[in-house]
Structures are given as C-alpha cells and as structure tokens.
XYZ file of N, CA, C and O in Angstrom:
788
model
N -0.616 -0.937 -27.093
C -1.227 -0.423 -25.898
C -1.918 0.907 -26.161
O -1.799 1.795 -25.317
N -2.656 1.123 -27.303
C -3.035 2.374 -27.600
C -4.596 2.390 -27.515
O -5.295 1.377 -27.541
N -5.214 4.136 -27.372
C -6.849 3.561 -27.455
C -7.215 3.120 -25.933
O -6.256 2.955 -25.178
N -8.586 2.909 -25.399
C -8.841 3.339 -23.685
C -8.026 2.021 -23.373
O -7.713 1.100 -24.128
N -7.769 2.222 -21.971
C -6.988 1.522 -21.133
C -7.731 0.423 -20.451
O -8.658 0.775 -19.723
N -7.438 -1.038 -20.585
C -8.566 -1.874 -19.967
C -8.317 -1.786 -18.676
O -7.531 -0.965 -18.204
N -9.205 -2.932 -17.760
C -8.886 -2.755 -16.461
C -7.487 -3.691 -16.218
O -6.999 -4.414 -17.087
N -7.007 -3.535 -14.983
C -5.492 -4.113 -14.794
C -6.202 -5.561 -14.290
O -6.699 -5.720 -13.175
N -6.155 -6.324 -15.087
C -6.776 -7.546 -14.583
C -5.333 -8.546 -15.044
O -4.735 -8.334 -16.099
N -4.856 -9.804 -13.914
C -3.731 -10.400 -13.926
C -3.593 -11.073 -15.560
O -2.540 -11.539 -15.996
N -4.884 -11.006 -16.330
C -4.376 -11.371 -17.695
C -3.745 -9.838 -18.489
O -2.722 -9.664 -19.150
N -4.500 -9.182 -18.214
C -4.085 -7.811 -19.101
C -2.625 -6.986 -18.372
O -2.112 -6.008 -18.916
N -2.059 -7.643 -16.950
C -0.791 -7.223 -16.921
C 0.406 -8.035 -17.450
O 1.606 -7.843 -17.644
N -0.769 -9.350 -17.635
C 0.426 -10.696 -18.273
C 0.763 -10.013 -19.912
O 1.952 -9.926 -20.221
N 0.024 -9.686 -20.617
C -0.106 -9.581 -21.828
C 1.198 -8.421 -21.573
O 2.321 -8.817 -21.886
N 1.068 -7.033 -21.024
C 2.075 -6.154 -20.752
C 2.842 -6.555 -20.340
O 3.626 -5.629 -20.549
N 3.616 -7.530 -19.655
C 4.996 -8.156 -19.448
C 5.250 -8.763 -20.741
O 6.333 -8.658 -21.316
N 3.834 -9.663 -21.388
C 4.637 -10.034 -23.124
C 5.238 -9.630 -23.517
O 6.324 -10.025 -23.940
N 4.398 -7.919 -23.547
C 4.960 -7.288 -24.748
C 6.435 -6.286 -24.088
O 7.285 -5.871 -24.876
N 6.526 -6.029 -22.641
C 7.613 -5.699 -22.190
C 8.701 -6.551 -22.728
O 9.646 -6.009 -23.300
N 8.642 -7.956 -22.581
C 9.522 -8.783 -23.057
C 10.226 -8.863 -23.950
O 11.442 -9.051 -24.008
N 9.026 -8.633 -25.151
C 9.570 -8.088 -26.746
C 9.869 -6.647 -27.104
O 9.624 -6.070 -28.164
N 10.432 -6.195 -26.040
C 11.214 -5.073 -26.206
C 10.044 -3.822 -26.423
O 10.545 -2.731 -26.698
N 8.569 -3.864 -26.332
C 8.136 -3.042 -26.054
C 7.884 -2.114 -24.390
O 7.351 -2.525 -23.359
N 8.596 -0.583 -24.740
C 9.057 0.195 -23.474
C 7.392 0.684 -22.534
O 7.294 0.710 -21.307
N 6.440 0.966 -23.370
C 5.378 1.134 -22.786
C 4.749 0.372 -22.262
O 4.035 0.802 -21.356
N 4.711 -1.084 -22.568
C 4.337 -2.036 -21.916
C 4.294 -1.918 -20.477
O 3.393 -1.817 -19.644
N 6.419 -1.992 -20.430
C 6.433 -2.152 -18.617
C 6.008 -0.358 -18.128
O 5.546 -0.194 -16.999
N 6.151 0.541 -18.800
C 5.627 1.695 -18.626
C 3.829 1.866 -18.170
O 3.301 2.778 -17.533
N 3.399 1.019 -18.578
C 2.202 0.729 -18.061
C 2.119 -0.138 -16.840
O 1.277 0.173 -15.997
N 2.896 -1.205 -16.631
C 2.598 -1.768 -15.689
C 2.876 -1.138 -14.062
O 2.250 -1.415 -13.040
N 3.760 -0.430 -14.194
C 4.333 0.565 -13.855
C 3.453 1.038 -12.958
O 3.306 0.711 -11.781
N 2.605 2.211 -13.913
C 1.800 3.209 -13.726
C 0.659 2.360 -12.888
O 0.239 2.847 -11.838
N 0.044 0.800 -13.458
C -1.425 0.295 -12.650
C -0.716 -0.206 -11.143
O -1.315 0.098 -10.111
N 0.473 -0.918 -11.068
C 0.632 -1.311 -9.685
C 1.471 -0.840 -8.705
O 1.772 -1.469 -7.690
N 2.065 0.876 -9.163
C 2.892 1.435 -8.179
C 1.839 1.778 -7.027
O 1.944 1.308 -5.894
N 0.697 2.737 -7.465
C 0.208 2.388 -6.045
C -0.290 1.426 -5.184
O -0.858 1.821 -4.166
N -0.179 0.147 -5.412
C -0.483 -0.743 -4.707
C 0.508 -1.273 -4.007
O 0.425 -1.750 -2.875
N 1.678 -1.167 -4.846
C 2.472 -1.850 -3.980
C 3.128 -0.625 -3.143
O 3.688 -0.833 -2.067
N 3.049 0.292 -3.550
C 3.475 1.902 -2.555
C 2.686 1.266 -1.160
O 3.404 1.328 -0.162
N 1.642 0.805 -0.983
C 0.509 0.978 -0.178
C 1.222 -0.261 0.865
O 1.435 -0.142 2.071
N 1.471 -1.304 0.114
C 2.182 -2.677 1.030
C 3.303 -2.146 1.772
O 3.442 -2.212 2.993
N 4.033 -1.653 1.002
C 5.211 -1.331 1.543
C 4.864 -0.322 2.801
O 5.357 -0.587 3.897
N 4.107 0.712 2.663
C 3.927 1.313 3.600
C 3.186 0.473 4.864
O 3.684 0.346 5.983
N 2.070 0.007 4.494
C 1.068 -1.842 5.375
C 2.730 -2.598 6.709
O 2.659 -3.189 7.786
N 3.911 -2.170 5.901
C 4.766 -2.805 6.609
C 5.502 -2.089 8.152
O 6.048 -2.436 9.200
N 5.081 -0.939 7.439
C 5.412 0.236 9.107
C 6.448 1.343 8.089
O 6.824 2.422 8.547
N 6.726 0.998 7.034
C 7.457 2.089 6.559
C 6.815 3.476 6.554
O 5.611 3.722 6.625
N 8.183 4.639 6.426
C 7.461 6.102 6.123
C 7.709 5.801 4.555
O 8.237 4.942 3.848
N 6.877 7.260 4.415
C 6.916 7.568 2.888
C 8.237 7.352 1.955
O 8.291 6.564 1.010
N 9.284 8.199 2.398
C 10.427 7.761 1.891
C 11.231 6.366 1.526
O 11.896 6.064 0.535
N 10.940 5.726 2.581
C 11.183 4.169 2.429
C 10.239 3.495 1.837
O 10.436 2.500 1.139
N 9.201 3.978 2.071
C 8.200 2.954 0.906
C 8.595 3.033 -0.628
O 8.797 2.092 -1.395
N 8.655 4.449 -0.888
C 9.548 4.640 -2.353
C 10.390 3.854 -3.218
O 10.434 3.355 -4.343
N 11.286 4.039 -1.729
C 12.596 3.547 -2.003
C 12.341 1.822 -2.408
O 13.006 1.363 -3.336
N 11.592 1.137 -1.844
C 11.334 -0.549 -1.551
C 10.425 -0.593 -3.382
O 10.767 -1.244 -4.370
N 9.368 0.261 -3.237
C 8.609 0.174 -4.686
C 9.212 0.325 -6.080
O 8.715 -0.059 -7.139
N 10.985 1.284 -5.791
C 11.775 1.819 -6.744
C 12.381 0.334 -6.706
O 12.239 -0.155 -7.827
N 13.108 -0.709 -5.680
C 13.788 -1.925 -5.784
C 12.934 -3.065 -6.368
O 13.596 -4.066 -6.642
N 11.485 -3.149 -6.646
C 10.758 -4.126 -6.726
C 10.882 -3.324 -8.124
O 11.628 -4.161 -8.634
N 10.715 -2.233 -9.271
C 10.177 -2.654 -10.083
C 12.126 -2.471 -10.985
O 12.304 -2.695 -12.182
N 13.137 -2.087 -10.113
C 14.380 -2.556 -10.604
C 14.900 -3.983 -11.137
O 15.548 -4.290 -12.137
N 14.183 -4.980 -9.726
C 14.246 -6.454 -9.821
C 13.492 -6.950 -10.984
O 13.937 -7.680 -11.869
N 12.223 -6.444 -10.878
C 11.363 -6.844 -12.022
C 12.195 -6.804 -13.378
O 12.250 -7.893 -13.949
N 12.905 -5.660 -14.044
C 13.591 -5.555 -14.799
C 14.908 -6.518 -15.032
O 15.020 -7.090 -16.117
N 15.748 -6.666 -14.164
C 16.463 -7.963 -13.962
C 15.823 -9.207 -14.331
O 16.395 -10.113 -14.937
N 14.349 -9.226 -13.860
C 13.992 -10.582 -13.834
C 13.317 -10.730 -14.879
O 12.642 -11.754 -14.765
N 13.113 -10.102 -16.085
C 11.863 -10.057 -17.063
C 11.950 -11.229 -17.407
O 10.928 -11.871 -17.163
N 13.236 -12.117 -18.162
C 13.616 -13.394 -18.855
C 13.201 -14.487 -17.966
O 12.877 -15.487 -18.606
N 13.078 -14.652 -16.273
C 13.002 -15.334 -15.701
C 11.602 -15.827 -14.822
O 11.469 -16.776 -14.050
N 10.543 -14.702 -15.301
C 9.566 -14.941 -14.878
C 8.464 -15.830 -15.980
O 8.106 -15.447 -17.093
N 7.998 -17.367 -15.142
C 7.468 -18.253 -15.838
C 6.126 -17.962 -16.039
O 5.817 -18.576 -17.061
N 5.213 -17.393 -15.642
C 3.968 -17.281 -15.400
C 3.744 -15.522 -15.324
O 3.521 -14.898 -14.286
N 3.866 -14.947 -16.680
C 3.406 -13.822 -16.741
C 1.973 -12.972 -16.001
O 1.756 -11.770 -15.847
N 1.190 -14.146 -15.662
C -0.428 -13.949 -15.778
C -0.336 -13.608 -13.743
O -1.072 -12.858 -13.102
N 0.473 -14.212 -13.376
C 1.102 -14.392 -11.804
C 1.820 -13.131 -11.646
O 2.030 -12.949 -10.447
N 2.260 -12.228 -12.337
C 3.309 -10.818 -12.491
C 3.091 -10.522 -10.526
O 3.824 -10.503 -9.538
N 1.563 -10.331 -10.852
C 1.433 -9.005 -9.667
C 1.565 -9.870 -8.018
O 1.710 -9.363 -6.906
N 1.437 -11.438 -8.439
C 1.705 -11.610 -7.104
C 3.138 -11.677 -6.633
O 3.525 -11.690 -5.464
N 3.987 -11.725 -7.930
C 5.404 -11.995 -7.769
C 5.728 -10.469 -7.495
O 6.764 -10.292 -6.854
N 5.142 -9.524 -7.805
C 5.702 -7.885 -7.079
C 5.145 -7.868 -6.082
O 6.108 -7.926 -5.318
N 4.258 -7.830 -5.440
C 3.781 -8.214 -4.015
C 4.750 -8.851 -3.169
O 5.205 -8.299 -2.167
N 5.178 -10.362 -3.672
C 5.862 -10.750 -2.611
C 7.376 -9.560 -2.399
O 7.878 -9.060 -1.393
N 7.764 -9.452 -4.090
C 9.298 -8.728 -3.661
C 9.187 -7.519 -2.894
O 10.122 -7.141 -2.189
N 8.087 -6.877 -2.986
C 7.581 -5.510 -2.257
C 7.659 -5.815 -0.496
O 8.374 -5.289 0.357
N 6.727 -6.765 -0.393
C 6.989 -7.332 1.273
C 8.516 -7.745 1.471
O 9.159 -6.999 2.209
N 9.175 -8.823 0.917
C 10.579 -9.008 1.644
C 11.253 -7.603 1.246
O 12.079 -8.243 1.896
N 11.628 -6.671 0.952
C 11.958 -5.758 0.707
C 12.103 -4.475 1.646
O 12.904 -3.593 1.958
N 10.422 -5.082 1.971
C 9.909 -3.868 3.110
C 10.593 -4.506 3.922
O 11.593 -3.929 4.349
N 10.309 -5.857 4.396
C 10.760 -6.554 5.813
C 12.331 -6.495 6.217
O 12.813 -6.732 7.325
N 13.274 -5.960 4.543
C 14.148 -5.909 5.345
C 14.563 -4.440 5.404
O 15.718 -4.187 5.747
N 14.045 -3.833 5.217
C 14.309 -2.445 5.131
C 13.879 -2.131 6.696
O 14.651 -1.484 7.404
N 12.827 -2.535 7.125
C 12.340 -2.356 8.345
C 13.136 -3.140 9.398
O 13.239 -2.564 10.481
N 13.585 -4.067 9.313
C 14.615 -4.646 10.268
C 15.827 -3.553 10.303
O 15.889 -2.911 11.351
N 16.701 -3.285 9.402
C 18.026 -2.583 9.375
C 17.069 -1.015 9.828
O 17.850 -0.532 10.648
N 16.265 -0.346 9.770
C 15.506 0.415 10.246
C 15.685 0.499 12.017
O 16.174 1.425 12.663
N 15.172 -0.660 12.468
C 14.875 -1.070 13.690
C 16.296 -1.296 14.551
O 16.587 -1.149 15.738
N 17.008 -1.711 13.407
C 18.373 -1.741 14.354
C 19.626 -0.918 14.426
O 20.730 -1.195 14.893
N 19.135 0.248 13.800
C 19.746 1.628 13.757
C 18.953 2.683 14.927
O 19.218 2.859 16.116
N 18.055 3.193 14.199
C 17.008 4.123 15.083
C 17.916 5.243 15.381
O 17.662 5.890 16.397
N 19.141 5.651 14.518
C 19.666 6.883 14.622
C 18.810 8.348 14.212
O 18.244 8.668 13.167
N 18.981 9.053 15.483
C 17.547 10.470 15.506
C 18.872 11.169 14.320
O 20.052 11.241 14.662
N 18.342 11.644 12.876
C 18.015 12.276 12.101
C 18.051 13.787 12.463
O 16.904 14.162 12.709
N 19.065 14.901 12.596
C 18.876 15.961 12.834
C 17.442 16.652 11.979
O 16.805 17.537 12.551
N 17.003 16.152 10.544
C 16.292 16.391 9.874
C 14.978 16.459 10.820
O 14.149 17.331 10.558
N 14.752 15.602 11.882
C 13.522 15.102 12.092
C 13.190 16.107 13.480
O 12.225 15.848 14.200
N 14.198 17.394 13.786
C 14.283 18.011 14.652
C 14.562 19.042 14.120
O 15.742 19.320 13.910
N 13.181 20.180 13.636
C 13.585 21.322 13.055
C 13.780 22.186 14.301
O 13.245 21.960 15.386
N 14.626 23.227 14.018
C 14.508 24.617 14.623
C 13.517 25.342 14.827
O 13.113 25.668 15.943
N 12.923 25.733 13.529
C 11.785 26.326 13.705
C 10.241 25.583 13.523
O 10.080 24.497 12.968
N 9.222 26.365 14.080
C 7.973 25.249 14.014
C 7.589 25.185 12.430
O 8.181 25.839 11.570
N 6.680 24.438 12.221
C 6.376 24.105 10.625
C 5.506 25.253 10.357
O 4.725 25.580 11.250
N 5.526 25.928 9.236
C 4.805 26.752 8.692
C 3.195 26.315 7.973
O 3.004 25.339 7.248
N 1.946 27.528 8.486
C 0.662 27.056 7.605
C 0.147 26.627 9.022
O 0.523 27.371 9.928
N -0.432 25.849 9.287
C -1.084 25.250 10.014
C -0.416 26.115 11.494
O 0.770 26.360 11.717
N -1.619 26.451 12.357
C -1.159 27.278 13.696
C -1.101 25.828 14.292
O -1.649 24.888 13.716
N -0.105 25.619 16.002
C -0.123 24.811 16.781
C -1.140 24.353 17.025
O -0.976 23.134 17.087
N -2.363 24.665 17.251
C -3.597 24.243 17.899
C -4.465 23.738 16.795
O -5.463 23.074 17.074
N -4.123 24.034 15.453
C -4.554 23.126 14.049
C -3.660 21.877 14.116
O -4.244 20.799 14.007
N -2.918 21.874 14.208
C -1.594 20.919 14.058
C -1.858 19.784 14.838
O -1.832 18.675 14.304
N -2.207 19.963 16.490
C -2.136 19.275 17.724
C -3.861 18.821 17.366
O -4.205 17.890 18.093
N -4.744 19.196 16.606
C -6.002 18.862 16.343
C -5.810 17.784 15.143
O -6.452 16.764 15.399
N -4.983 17.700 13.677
C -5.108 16.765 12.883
C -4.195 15.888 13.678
O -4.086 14.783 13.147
N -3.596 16.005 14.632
C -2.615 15.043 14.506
C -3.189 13.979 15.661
O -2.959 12.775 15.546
N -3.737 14.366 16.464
C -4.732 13.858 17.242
C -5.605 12.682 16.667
O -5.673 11.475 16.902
N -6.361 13.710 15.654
C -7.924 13.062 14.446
C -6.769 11.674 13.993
O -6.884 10.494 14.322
N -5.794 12.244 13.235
C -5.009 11.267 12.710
C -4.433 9.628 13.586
O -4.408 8.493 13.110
N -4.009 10.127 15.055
C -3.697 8.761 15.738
C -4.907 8.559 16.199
O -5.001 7.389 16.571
N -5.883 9.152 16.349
C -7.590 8.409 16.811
C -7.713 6.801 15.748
O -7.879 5.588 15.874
N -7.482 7.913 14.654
C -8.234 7.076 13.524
C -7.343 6.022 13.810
O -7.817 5.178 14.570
N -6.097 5.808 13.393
C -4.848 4.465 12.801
C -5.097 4.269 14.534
O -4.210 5.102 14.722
N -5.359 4.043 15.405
C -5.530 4.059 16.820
C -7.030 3.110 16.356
O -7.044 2.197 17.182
N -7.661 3.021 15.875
C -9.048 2.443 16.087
C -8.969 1.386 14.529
O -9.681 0.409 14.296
N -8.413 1.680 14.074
C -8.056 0.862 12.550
C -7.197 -0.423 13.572
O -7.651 -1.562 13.681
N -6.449 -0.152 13.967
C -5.438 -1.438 14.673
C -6.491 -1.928 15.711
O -6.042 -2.713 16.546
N -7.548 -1.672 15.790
C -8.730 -2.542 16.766
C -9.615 -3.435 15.751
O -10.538 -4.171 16.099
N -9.236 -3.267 14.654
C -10.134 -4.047 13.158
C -9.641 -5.049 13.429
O -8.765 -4.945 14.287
N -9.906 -6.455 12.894
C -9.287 -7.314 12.797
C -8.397 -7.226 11.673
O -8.597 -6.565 10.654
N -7.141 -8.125 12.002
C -6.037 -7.928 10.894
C -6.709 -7.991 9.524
O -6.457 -7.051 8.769
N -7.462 -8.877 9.119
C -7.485 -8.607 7.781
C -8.442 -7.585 7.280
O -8.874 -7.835 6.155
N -8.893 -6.459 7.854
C -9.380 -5.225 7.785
C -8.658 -4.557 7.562
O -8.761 -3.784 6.610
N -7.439 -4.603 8.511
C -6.736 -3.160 8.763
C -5.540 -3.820 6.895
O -4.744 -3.028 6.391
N -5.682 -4.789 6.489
C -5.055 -4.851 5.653
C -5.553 -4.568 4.407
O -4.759 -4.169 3.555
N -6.905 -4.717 4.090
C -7.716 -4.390 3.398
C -7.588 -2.753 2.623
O -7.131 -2.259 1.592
N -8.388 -2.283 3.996
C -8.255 -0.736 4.017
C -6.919 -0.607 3.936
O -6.967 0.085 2.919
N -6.098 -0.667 4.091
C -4.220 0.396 4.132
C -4.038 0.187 2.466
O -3.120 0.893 2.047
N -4.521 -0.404 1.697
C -4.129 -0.710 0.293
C -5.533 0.032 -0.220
O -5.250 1.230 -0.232
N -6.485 -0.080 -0.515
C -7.698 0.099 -0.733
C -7.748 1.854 -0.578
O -7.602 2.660 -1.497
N -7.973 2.124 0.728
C -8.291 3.588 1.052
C -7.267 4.473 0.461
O -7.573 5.665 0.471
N -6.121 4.167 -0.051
C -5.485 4.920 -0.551
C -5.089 5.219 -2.241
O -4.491 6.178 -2.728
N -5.791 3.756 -3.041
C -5.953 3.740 -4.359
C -7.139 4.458 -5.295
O -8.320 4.168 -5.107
N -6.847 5.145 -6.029
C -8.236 5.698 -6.813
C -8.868 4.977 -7.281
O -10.014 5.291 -7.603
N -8.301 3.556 -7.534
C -9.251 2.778 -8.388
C -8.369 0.856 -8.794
O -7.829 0.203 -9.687
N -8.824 0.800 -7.295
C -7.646 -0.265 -7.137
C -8.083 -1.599 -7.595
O -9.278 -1.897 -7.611
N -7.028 -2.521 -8.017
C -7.667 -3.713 -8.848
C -7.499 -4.857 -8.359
O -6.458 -5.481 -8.155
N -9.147 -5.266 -8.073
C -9.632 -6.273 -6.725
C -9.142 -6.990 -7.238
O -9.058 -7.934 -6.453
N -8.411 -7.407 -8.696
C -7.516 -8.794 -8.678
C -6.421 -8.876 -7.727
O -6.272 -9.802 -6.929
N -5.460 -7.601 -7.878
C -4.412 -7.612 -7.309
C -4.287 -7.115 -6.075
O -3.238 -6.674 -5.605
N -5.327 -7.171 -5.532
C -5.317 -6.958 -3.919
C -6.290 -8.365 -3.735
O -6.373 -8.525 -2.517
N -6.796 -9.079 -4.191
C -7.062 -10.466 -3.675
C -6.192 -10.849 -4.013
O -6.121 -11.943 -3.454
N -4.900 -10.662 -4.932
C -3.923 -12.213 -4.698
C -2.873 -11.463 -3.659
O -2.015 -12.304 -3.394
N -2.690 -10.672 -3.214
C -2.069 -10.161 -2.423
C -2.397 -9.900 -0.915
O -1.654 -9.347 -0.103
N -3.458 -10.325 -0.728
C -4.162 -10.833 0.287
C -4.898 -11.780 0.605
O -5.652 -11.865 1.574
N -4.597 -12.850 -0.582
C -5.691 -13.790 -0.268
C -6.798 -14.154 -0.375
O -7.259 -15.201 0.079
N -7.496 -13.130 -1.143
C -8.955 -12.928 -1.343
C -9.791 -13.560 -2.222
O -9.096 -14.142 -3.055
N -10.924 -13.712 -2.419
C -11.301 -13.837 -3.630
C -11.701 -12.246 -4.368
O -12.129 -11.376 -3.610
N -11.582 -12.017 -5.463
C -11.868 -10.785 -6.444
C -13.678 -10.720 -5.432
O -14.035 -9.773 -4.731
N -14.366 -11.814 -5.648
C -15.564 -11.350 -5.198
C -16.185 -10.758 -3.533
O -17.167 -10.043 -3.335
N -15.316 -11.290 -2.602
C -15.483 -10.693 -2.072
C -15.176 -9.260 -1.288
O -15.686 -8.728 -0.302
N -13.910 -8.819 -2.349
C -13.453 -7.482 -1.444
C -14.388 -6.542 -1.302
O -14.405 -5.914 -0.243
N -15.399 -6.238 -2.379
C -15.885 -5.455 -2.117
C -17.005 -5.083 -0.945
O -17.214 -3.959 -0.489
N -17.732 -6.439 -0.544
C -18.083 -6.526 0.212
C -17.779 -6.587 1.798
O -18.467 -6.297 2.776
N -16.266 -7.160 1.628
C -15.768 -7.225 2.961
C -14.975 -5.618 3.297
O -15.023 -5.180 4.447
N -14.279 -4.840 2.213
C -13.849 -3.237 2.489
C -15.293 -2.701 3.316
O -15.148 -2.162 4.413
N -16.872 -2.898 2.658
C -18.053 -2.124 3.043
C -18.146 -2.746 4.351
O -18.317 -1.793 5.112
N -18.125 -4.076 5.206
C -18.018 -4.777 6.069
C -16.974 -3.779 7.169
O -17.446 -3.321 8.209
N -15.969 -3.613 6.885
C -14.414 -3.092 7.205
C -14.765 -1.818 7.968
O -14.729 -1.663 9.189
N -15.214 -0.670 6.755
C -15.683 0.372 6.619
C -16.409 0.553 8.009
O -16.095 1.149 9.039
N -17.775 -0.382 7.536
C -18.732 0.139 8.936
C -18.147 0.245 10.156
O -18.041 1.324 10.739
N -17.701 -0.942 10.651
C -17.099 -1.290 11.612
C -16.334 -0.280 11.746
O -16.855 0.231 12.737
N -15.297 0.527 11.418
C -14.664 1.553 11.444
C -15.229 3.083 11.748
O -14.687 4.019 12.335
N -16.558 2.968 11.107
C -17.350 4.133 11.467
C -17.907 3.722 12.683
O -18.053 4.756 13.334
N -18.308 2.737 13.355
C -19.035 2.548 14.379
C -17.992 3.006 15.390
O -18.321 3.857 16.216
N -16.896 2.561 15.389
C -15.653 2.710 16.299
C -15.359 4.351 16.131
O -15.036 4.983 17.137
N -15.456 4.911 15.060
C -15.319 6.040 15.200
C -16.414 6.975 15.698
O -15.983 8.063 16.082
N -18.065 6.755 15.800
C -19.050 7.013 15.941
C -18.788 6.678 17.824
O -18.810 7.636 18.597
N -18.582 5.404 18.288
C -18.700 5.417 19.730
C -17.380 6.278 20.039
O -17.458 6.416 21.260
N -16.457 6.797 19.709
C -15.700 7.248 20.342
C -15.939 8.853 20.210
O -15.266 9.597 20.924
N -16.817 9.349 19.374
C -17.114 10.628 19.579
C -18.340 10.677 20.653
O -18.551 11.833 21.021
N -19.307 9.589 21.321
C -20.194 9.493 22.017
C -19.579 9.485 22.934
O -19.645 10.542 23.562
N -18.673 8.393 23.540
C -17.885 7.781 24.616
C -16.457 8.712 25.150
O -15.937 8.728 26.265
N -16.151 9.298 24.156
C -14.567 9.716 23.837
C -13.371 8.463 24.086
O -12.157 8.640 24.184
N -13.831 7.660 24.127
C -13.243 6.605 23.440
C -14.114 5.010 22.700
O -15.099 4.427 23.153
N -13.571 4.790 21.880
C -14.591 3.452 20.798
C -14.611 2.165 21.640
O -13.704 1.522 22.168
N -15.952 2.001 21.592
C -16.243 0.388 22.054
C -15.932 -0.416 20.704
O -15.848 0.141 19.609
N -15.790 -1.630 20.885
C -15.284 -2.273 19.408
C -17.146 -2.702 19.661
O -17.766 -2.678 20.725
N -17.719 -3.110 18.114
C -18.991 -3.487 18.436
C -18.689 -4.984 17.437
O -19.571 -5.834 17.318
C-alpha cells in the first residue's frame, strides 16, 4: 500500500481486505481511514448526535474485525459496512428513544463561552432554516446530501451502493439536489419562508 493512494473504488477496498486478511495491519488501516467518514455520515442520516454516531462507526469497524474470515465477497466490503452501520444506528436509536433520560450534561450552569447570545440565537436559527428546508427535498436528496456535504472527497462507488445509485448518476443528481436547495433557500430569504419549486 505504498506510493499515491488510488481512489477507494469497491475493487481497491476488496484488494485492502485481501491484504488485511493476510495479516497485513495497514491494509485495514486504510480502509479505515477511506470509509469512516461515510459511514460517520449514515450513522448520523439515522438521527444520531455526534457521540453516538462514533460510537455505532467504532462497532461496525470492531465487527468488521470479527468478521474478516467470514466475509465472501471482498469487492462487496463497503456495502456490508453500510448495512452494519444502519442496524447499529437503528438500534442505538431505538434504546435512545426509549430512555430520553435529560443528561445533567445537557443543562449547563453557565452560558457557552465565544459566541454572544444574539450570535448564537442567529446560527442556530440559519442552522434549523437550513435542515428545516433539506427535510422538504425529497427523501432521496436529503440522503444524498447528509453523506456527500460532509465528505472531502467522497467515493460515488460507495455512496451508490449505499444508496442505490448508479456511480453515474450522483453527480448529477447531488447538482440536481443542490439547486433545489438553493432555490428553497433563495425563496425563503424573499418570502421569509421557502416555496418548494
């Protein structure tokens, strides 16, 4: 694995589970590194916070390790972390849902430092506008973008098998996604609130 890094394409993560297999450590050390943020991104796609998404991305690539001997179709890796990433999330988010114990943590004493109240009450606003007008996309937008908008350089293999896609069209359908998102955000600074167009 030495020398530039190809792209994470489902053959070139198969080849890195090979060589994970045969006891090379950088291998899964690489695989690691191309699909934690993606699957960080699902897990979060599921309603998780940050912390729990972690936690679900830390159990998927634990399992993976358990499962190295048992996976038949190396070239398939990333859809088989995908799925464990979703049931993972799904149940993390159920036992979530059926607790809902308030967290003294989540109730400071004092206000948060840096940002004055009236900065604060302004991003946080911008912030539910936006995820407020994203949930008016159609679902497979808002699924698109939640994986996508948050990767530096995400690999349209493994977000088309993880959504279904073909490799050829994400790119076109994220720019599709996109507009639509600016338009909604464009009528709602006209309107002060977005017409869907």
């Amino acid at each position: 694995m030495n020398g530039q890094r190809p792209a994470a394409t489902n053959a070139y993560i198969g080849e890195l589970l090979q060589a994970a297999r045969a006891g090379d450590r950088e291998g899964l050390s690489e695989i690691v590194r191309e699909l934690t943020p993606m699957l960080w991104h699902i897990a979060r796609a599921q309603g998780l916070d940050p912390d729990s998404s972690s936690d679900v991305v830390q159990h998927t690539w634990l399992t993976l390790v358990r499962s190295l001997a048992d996976i038949r179709t190396p070239a398939a890796l990333t859809g088989w972390l995908v799925k464990v990433t979703k049931r993972e999330a799904w149940r993390v988010a159920r036992a979530q849902r059926a607790e809902r114990l308030v967290d003294p943590a989540d109730m400071p004493d004092t206000p948060e430092q840096g940002l004055g109240p009236e900065q604060l009450a302004v991003a946080a606003e911008t912030d539910q506008s936006l995820w407020t007008l994203l949930r008016r996309l159609p679902e497979r937008c808002q699924r698109l973008l939640r994986i996508v908008a948050f990767v530096p350089r995400p690999d349209y293999a493994a977000v088309g098998a993880s959504l279904g896609m073909p490799h050829g069209s994400i790119g076109p359908t994220r720019g599709r996604c996109l507009a639509r998102l600016r338009r909604l955000l464009e009528a709602g600074v006209r309107n002060g609130e977005g017409q869907a167009s």
